Short mmCIF file of C-alpha atoms and ligand atoms in Angstrom, two decimals:
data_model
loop_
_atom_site.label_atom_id
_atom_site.label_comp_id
_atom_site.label_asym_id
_atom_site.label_seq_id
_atom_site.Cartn_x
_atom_site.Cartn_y
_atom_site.Cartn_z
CA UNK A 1 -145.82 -17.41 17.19
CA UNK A 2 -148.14 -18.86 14.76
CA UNK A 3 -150.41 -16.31 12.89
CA UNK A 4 -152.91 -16.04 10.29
CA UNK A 5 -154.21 -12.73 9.17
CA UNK A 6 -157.88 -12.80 7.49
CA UNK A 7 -157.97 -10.18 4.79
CA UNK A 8 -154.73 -9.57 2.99
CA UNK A 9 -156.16 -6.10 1.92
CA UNK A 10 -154.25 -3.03 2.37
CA UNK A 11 -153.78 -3.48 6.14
CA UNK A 12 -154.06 -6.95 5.89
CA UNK A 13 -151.10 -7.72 4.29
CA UNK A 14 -148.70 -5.18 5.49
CA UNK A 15 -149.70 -6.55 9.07
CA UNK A 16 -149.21 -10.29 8.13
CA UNK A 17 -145.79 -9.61 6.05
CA UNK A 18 -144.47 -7.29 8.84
CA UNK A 19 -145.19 -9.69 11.70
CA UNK A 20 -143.76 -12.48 9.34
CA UNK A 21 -140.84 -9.98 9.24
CA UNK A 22 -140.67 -10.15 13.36
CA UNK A 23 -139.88 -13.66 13.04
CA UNK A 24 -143.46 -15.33 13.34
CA UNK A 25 -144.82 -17.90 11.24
CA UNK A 26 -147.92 -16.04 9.51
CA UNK A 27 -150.55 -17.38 7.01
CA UNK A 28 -152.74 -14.64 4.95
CA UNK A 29 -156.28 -15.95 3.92
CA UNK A 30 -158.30 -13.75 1.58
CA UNK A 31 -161.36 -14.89 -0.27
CA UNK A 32 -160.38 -13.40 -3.19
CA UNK A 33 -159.09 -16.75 -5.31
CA UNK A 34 -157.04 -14.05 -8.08
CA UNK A 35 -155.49 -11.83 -5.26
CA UNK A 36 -154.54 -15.64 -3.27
CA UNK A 37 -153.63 -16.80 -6.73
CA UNK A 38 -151.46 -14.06 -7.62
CA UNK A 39 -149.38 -13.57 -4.02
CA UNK A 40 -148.45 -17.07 -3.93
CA UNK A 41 -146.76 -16.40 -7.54
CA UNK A 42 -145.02 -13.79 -5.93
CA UNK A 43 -147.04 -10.61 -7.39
CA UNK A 44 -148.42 -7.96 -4.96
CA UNK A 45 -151.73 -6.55 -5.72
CA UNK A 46 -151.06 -3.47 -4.29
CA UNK A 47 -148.54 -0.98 -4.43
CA UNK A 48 -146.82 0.02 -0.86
CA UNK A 49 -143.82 1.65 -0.44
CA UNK A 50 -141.13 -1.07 0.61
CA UNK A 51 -143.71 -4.05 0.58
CA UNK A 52 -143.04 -6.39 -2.20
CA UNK A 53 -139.36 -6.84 -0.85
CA UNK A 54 -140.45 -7.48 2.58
CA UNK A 55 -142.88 -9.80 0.94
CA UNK A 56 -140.39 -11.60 -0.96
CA UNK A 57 -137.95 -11.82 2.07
CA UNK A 58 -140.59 -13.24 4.38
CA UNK A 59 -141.91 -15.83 1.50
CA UNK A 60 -138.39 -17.07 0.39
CA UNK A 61 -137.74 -17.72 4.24
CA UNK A 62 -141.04 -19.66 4.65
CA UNK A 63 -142.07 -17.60 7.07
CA UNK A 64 -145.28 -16.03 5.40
CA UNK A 65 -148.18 -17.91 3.02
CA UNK A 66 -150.82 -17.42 1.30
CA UNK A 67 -154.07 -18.97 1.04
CA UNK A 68 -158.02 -19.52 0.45
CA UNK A 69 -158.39 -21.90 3.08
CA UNK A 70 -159.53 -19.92 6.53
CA UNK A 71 -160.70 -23.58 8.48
CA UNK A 72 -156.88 -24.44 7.59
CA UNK A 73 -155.23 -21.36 8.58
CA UNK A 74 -157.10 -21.00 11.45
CA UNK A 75 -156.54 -24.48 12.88
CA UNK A 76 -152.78 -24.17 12.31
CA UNK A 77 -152.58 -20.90 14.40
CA UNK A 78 -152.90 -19.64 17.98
CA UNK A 79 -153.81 -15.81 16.94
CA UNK A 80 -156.20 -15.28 14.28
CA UNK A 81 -156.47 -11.49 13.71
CA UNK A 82 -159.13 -10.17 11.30
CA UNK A 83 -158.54 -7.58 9.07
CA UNK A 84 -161.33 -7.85 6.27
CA UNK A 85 -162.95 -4.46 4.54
CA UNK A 86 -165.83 -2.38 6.69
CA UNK A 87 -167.41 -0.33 4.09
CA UNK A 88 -169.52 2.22 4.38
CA UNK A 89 -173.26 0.76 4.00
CA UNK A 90 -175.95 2.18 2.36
CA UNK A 91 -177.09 4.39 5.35
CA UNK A 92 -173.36 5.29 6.35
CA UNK A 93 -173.12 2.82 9.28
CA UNK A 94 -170.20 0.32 8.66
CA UNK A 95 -171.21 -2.70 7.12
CA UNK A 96 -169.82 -5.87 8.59
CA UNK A 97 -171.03 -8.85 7.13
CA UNK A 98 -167.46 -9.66 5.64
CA UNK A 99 -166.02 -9.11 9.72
CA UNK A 100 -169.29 -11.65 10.47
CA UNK A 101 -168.94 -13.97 7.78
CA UNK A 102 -164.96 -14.25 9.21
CA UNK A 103 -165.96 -14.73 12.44
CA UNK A 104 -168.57 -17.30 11.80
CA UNK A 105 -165.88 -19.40 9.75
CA UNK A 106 -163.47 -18.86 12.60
CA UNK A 107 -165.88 -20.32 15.01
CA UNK A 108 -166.29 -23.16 12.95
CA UNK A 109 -162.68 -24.14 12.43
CA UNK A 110 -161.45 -23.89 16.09
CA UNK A 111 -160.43 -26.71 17.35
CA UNK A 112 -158.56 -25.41 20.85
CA UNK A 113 -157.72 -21.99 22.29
CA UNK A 114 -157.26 -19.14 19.95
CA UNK A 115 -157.05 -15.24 20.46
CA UNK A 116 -159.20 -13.38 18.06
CA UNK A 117 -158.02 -9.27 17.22
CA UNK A 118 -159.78 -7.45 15.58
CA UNK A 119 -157.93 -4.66 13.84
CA UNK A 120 -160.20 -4.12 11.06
CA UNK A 121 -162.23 -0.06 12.05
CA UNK A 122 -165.31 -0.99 13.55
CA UNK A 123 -168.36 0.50 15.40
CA UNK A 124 -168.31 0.96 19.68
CA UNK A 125 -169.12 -2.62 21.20
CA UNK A 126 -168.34 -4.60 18.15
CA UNK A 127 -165.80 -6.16 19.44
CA UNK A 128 -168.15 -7.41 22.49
CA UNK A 129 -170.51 -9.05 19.75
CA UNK A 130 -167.67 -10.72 18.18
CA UNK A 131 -167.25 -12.68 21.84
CA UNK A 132 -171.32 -13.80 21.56
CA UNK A 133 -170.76 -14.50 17.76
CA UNK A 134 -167.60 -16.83 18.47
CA UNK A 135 -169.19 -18.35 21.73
CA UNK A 136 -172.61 -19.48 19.79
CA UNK A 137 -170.13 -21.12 17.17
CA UNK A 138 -167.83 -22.96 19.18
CA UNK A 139 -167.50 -24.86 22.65
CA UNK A 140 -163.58 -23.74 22.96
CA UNK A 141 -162.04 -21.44 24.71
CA UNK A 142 -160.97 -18.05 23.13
CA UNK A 143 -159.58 -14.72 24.07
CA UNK A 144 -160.57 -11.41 21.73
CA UNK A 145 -158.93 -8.18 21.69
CA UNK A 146 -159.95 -5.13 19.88
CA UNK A 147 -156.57 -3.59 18.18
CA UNK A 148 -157.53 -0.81 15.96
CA UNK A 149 -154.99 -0.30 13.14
CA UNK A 150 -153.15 3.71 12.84
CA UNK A 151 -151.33 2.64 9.38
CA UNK A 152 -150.95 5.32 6.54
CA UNK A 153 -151.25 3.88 3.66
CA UNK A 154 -148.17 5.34 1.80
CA UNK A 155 -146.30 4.40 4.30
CA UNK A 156 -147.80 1.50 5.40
CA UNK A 157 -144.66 -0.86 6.15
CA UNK A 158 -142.95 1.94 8.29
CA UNK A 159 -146.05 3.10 10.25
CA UNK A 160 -146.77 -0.91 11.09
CA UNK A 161 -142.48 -1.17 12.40
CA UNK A 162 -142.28 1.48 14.46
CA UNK A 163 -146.13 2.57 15.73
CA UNK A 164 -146.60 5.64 17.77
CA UNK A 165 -148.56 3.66 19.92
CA UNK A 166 -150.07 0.08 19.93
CA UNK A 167 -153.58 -0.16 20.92
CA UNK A 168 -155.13 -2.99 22.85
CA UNK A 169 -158.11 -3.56 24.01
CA UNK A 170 -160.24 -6.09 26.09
CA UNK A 171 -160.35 -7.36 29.59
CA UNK A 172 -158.44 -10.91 28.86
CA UNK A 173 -155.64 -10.60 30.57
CA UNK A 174 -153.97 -13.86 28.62
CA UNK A 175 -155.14 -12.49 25.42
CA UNK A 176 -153.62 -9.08 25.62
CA UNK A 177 -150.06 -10.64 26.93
CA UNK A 178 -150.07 -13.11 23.53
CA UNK A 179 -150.60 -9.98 21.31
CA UNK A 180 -148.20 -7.34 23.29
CA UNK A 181 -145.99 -10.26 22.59
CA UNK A 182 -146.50 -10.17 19.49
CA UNK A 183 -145.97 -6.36 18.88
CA UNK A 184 -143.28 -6.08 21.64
CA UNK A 185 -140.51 -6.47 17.87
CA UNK A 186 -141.87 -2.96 16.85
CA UNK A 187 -141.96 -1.09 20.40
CA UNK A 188 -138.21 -1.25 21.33
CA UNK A 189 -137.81 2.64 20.84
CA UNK A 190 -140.03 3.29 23.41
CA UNK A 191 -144.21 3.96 22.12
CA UNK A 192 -146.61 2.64 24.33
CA UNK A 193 -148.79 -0.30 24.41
CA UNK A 194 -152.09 0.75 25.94
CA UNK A 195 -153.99 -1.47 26.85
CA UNK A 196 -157.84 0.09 27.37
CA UNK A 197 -161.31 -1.09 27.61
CA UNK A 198 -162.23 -2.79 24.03
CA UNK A 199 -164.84 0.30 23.64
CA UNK A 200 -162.54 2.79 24.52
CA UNK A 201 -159.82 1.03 22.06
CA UNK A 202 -162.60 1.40 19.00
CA UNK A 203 -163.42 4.69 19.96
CA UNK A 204 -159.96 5.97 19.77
CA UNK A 205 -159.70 4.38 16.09
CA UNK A 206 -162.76 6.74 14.80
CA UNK A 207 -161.84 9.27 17.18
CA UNK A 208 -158.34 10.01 16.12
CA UNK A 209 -159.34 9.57 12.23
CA UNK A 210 -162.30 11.73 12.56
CA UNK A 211 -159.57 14.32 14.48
CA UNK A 212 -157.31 14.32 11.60
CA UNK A 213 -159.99 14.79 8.93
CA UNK A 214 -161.69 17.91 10.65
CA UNK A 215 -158.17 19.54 10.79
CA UNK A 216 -158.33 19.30 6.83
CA UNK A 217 -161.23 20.46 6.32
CA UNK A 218 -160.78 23.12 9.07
CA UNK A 219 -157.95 24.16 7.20
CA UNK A 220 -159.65 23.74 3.61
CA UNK A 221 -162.11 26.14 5.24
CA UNK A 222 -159.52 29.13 6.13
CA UNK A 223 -158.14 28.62 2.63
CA UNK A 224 -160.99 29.46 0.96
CA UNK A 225 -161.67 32.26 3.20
CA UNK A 226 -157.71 33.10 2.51
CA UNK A 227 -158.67 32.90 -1.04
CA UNK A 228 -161.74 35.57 -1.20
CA UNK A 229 -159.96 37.59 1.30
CA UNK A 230 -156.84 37.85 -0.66
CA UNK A 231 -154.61 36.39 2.23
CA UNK A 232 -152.02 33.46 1.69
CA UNK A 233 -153.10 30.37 3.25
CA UNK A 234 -149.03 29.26 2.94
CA UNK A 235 -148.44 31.82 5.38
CA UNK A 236 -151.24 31.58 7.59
CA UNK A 237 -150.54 27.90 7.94
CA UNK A 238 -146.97 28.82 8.82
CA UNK A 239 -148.25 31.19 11.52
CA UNK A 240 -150.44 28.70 13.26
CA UNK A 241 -148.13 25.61 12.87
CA UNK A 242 -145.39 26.99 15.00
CA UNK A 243 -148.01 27.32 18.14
CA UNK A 244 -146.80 24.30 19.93
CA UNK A 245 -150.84 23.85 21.19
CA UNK A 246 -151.79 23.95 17.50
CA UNK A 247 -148.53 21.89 15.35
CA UNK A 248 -147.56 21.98 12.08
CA UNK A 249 -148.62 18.43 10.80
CA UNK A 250 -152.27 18.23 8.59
CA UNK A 251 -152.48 21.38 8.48
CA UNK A 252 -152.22 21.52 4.18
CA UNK A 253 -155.08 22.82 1.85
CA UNK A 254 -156.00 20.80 -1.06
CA UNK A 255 -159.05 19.66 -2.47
CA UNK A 256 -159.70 17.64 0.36
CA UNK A 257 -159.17 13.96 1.31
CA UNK A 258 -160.45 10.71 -0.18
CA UNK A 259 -159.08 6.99 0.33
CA UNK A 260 -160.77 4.06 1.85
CA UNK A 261 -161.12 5.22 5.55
CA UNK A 262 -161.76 9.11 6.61
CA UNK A 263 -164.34 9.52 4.34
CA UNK A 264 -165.91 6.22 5.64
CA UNK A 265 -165.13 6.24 9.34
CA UNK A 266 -166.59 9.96 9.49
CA UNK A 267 -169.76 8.58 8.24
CA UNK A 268 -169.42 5.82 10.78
CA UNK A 269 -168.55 7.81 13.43
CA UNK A 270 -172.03 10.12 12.87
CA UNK A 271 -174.26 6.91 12.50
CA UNK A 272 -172.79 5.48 15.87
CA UNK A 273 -173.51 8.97 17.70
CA UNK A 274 -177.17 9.01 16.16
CA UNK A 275 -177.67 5.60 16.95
CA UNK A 276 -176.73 7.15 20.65
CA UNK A 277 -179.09 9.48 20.67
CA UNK A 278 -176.39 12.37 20.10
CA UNK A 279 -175.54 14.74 16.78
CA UNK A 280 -171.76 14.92 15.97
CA UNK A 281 -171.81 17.68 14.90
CA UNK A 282 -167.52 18.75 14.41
CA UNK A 283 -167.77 16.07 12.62
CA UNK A 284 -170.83 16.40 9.99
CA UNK A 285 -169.28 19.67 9.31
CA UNK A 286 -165.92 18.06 8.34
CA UNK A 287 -167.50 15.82 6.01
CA UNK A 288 -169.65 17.89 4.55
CA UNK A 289 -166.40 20.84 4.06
CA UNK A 290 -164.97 18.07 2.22
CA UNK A 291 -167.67 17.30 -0.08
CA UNK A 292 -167.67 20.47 -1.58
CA UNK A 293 -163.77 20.64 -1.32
CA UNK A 294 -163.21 18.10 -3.98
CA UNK A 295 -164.59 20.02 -6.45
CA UNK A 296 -164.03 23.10 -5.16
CA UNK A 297 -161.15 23.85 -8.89
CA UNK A 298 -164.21 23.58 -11.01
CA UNK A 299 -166.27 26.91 -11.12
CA UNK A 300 -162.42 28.27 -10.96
CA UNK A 301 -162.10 25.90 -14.01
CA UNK A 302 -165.81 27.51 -15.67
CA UNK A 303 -164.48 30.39 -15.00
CA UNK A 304 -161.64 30.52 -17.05
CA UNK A 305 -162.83 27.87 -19.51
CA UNK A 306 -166.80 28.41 -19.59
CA UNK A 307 -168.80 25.46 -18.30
CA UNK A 308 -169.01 24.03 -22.11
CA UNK A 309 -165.67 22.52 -22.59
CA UNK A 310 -166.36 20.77 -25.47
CA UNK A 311 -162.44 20.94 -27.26
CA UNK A 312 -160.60 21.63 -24.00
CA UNK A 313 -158.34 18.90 -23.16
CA UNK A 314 -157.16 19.07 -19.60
CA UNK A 315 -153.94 16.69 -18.19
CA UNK A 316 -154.63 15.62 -15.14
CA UNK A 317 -151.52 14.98 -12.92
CA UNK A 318 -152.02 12.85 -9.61
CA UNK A 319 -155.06 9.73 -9.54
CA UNK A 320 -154.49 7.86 -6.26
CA UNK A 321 -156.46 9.27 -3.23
CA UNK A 322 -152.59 10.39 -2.09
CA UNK A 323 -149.30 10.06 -2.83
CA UNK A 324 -147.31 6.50 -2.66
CA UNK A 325 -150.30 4.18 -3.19
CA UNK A 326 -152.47 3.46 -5.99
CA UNK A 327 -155.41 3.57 -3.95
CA UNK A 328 -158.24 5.56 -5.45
CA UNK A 329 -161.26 5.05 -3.11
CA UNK A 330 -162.74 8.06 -3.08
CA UNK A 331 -160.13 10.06 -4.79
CA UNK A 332 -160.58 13.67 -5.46
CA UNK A 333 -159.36 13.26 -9.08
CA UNK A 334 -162.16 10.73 -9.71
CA UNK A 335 -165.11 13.11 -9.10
CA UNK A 336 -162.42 16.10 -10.80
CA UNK A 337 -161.97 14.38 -13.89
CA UNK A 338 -165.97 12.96 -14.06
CA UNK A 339 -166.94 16.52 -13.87
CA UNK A 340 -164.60 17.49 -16.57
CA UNK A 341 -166.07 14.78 -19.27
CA UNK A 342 -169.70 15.48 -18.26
CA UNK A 343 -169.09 19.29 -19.42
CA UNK A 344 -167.76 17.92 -22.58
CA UNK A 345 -163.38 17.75 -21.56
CA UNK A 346 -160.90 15.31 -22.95
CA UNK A 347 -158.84 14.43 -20.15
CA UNK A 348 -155.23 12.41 -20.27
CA UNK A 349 -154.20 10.84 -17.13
CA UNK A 350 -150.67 10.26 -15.59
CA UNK A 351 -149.92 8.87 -12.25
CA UNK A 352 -146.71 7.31 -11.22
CA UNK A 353 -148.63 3.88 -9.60
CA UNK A 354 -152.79 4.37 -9.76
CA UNK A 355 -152.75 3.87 -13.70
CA UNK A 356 -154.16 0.01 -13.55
CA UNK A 357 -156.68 1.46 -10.92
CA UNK A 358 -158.07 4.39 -13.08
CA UNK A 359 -158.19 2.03 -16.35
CA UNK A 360 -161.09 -0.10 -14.13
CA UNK A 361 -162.33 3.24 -12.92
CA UNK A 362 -162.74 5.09 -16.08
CA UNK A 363 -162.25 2.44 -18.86
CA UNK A 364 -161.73 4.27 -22.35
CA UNK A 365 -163.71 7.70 -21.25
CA UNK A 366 -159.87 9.01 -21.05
CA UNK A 367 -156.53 8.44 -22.42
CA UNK A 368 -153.46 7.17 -19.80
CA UNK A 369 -150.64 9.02 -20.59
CA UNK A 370 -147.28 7.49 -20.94
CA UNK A 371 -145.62 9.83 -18.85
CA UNK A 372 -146.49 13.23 -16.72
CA UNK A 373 -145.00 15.09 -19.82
CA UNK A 374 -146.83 13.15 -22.53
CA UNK A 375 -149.94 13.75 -20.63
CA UNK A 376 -149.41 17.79 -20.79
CA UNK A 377 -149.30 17.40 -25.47
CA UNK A 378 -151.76 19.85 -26.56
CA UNK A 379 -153.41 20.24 -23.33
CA UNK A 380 -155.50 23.77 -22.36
CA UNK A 381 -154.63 23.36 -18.80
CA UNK A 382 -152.60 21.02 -16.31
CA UNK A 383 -154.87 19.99 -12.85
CA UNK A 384 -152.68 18.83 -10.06
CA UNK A 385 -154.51 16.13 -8.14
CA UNK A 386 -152.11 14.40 -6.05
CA UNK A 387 -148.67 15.91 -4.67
CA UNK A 388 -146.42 12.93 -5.55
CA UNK A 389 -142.82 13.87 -5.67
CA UNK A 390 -141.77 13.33 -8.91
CA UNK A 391 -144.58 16.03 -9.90
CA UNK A 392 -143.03 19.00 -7.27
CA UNK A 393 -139.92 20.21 -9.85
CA UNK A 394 -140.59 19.45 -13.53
CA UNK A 395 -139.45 20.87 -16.50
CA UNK A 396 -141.47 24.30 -16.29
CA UNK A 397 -140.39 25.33 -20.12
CA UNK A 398 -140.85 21.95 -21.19
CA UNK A 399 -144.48 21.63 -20.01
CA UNK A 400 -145.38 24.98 -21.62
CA UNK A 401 -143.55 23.83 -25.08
CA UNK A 402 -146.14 21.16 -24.76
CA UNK A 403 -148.96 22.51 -23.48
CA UNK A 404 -151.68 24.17 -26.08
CA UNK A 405 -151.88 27.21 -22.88
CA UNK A 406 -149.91 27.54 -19.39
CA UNK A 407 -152.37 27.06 -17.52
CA UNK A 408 -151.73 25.05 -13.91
CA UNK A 409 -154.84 24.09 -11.47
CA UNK A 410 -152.85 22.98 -8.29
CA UNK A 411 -154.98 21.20 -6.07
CA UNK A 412 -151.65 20.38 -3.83
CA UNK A 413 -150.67 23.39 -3.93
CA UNK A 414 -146.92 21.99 -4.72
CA UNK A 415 -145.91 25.18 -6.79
CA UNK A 416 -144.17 28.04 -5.53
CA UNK A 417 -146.57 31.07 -6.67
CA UNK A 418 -142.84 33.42 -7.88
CA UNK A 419 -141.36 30.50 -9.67
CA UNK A 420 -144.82 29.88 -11.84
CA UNK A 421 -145.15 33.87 -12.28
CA UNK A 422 -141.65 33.85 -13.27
CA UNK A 423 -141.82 30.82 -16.02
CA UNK A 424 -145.14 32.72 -17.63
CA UNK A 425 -147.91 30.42 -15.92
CA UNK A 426 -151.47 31.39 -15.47
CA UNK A 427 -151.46 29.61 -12.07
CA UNK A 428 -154.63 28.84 -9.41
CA UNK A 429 -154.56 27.56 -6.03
CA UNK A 430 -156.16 27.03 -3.13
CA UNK A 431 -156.38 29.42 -1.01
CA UNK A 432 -153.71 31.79 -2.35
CA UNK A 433 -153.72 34.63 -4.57
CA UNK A 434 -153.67 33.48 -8.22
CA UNK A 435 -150.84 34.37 -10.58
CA UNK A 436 -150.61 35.52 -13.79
CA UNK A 437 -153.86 36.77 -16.00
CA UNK A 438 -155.79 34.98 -18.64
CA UNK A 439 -154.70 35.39 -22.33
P1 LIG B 501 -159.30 -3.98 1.71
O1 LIG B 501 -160.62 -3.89 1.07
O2 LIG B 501 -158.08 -3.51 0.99
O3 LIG B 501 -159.00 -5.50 2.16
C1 LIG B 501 -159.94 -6.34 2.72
C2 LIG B 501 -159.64 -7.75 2.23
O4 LIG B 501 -160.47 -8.68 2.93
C3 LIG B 501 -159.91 -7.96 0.74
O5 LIG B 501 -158.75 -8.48 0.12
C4 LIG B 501 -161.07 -8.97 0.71
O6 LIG B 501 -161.01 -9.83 -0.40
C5 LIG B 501 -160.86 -9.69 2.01
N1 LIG B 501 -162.05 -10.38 2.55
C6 LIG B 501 -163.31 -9.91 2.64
N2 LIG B 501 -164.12 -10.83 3.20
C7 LIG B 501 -163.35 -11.90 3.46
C8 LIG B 501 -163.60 -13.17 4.05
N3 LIG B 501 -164.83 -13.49 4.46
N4 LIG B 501 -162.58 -14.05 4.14
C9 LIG B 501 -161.34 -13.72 3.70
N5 LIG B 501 -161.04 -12.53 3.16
C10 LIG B 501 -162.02 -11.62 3.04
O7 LIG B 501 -159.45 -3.20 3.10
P2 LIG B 501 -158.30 -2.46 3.93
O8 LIG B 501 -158.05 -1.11 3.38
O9 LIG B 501 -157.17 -3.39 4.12
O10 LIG B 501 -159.05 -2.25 5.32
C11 LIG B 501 -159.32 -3.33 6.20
C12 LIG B 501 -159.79 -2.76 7.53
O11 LIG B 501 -158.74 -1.99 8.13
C13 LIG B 501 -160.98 -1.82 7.41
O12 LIG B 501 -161.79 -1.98 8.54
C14 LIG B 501 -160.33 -0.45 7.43
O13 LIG B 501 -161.20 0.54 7.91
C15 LIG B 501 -159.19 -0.67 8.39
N6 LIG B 501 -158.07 0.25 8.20
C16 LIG B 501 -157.63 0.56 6.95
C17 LIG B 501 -156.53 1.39 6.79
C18 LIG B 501 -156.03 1.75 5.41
O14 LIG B 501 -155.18 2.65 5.33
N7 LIG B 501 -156.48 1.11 4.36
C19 LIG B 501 -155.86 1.91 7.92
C20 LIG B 501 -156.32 1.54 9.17
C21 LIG B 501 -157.42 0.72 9.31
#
């Protein structure tokens, strides 16, 4: 089927390359003339796990382009799916006017049928406006369906290839049989299509996100609780986990979540419910938990450092928002490591793909480390921001050699408490007993 994907963001282009992958002919439009620019030389502007070779395979079999040209793309295609950014606006609500100005050129370019999806998060009923928005800018016929996105990022290309569930909705009965065609590739092992009301199919976007981020925070909550009370949170998360009601998945303390959509689709999620006359209230709480969760190392930091540290030079392992992407909207470490130069810290960064995304973040206010190790020379104390792999079994007498004090904030809590007792680290968690006393 013929293709083109508006937005070749994060979900953008894993959609576009992965349905080029399922054997359709797909063309990805983004505004952005350097991102265009730098895909059709074969670069990748983001890092996904697996991506740039599926991107490579899809291009060198002229099954996927890349382009600037939406009138173009559109005309040449039957399904037109938009997947541009809906950031939080000033006042929380999601702001469309990129999903707007995409629909307006859509309208504009049409020139026969074409089936509309959205997949990009948006607010209850959008996808209803989009149908009055197309129809005042163009006299042919269309079909839209609503088809919220459930990709991780991190694992973007294997969430998109085999979905727990595909989402559809919309009352077009041709229109929802040309995009289950489409996805039929990536359902073989047996997760559903449902097809829904389009309301129903944007409320289950923000519903299930807004799910998943109150059972961090929930959990955030009990560790800190844990940690006053002098209970384990490692255990207690254990104990809970293997109630088959409750499960064992997102239930890990950490210094809460960041990235481009929890933090944004909670805020949506409350505006929408004010805007109905309602307070969600679950879900203000979970937002507000995590607020205080990202910084919730610091007075543990004061504490052992004094809120003046002026001379302290901290390493900072971990930038991205989590592991296996570079993304740092909203990271924890960004607000960690701002709070650590405004009391007067050096910090040296290290991060195994988010390093080009922290130099535009933090410019020359800290140094980039060549490696996790080089990062840890002369440092007072390591923080663990982000639990990538390659930071779960260092070199525990190499990073003391280097360090100016063994002292380890884990944020991840990736450290077994014995094993840091036993190699002579002062070591703090969340929401488990800390190990080892200041000296
Ligand atoms: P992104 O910011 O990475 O990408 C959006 C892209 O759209 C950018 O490249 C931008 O240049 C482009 N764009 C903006 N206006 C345009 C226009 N008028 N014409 C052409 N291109 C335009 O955003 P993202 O993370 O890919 O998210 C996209 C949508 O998917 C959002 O609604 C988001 O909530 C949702 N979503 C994101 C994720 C995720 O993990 N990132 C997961 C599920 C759903």
């Amino acid at each position: 089927m013929k293709v083109a994907v508006v937005g070749a963001g994060y979900v953008g282009l894993v959609v576009g390359t992965c349905l080029a992958d399922g054997g359709n002919d797909v063309v990805c439009v983004d505004n952005d003339e350097a991102k265009v620019k730098m895909l059709q030389a074969g670069g990748v502007p983001i890092y996904e796990r697996g991506l740039k070779d599926l991107i490579d395979r899809n291009r060198s079999e002229e099954r996927l382009r890349f382009t600037t040209d939406i009138a173009g793309a559109v005309r040449e295609s039957l399904v037109v799916f938009i997947a541009v950014g809906t950031p939080a606006g000033s006042d929380g609500a999601a702001d469309l006017s990129q999903v707007w100005a995409t629909a307006d050129a859509i309208a504009r370019a049409m020139d026969g049928y074409r089936v509309v999806v959205m997949k990009s998060t948006v607010p209850v009923g959008t996808s209803e406006a989009l149908i009055g928005r197309l129809r005042a800018g163009t006299k042919h016929r269309f079909g839209v369906v609503s088809n919220p996105e459930f990709l991780k990022e991190g694992a973007a290309v294997d969430d998109f290839m085999r979905p727990d569930r595909v989402v559809l909705g919309g009352d077009d009965a041709r229109a929802i049989g040309l995009v289950k065609e489409l996805y039929e590739p990536f359902v073989r092992s047996g997760s559903p299509i449902l097809v829904m009301d389009g309301r129903s199919a944007e409320m289950t976007k923000y519903a299930s996100n807004c799910l998943l981020a109150g059972r961090i925070s929930f959990m955030n909550e009990i560790a800190n609780l844990c940690h006053k009370l002098g209970a384990d949170v490692d255990r207690v998360r254990e104990g809970m986990g293997a109630d088959g009601r409750i499960g064992r998945a997102f239930l890990f303390p950490g210094i809460g979540f960041g990235g481009s959509c929890f933090p944004k689709d909670l805020d949506a999620l409350i505006r929408i419910a004010q805007g109905a006359g309602l307070d969600a209230r679950m879900i203000e709480a979970a937002r507000e938990v995590n607020r205080a969760q990202k910084t919730i190392l610091l007075p543990r930091i004061a504490e052992r450092f004094g809120e003046n540290l002026a001379g302290r030079r901290f390493a900072v392992w971990g930038l991205a928002f989590k592991p296996q992407t570079d993304d740092m909207r909203e990271a924890p470490a960004v607000e960690i490591i701002n709070a650590l130069l405004s009391r007067g810290g050096e910090v040296a960064a290290s991060d195994p793909a988010a390093m080009e995304q922290a130099r535009k973040i933090f410019g020359g206010r800290i140094s980039y480390a060549k490696s996790c190790y080089d990062a840890l020379r002369g440092a007072d104390a390591l923080v663990l921001a982000t639990e990538w792999n390659e930071f779960r079994r260092p070199d525990y007498a190499r990073m003391k050699d280097l360090m100016r004090s063994p002292v380890v904030f884990d944020g991840r809590n990736i450290y077994s408490r014995k094993i840091m007792e036993e190699a002579g680290f002062e070591y703090y968690s969340i929401g488990r007993p800390d190990v080892g006393t200041p000296r």
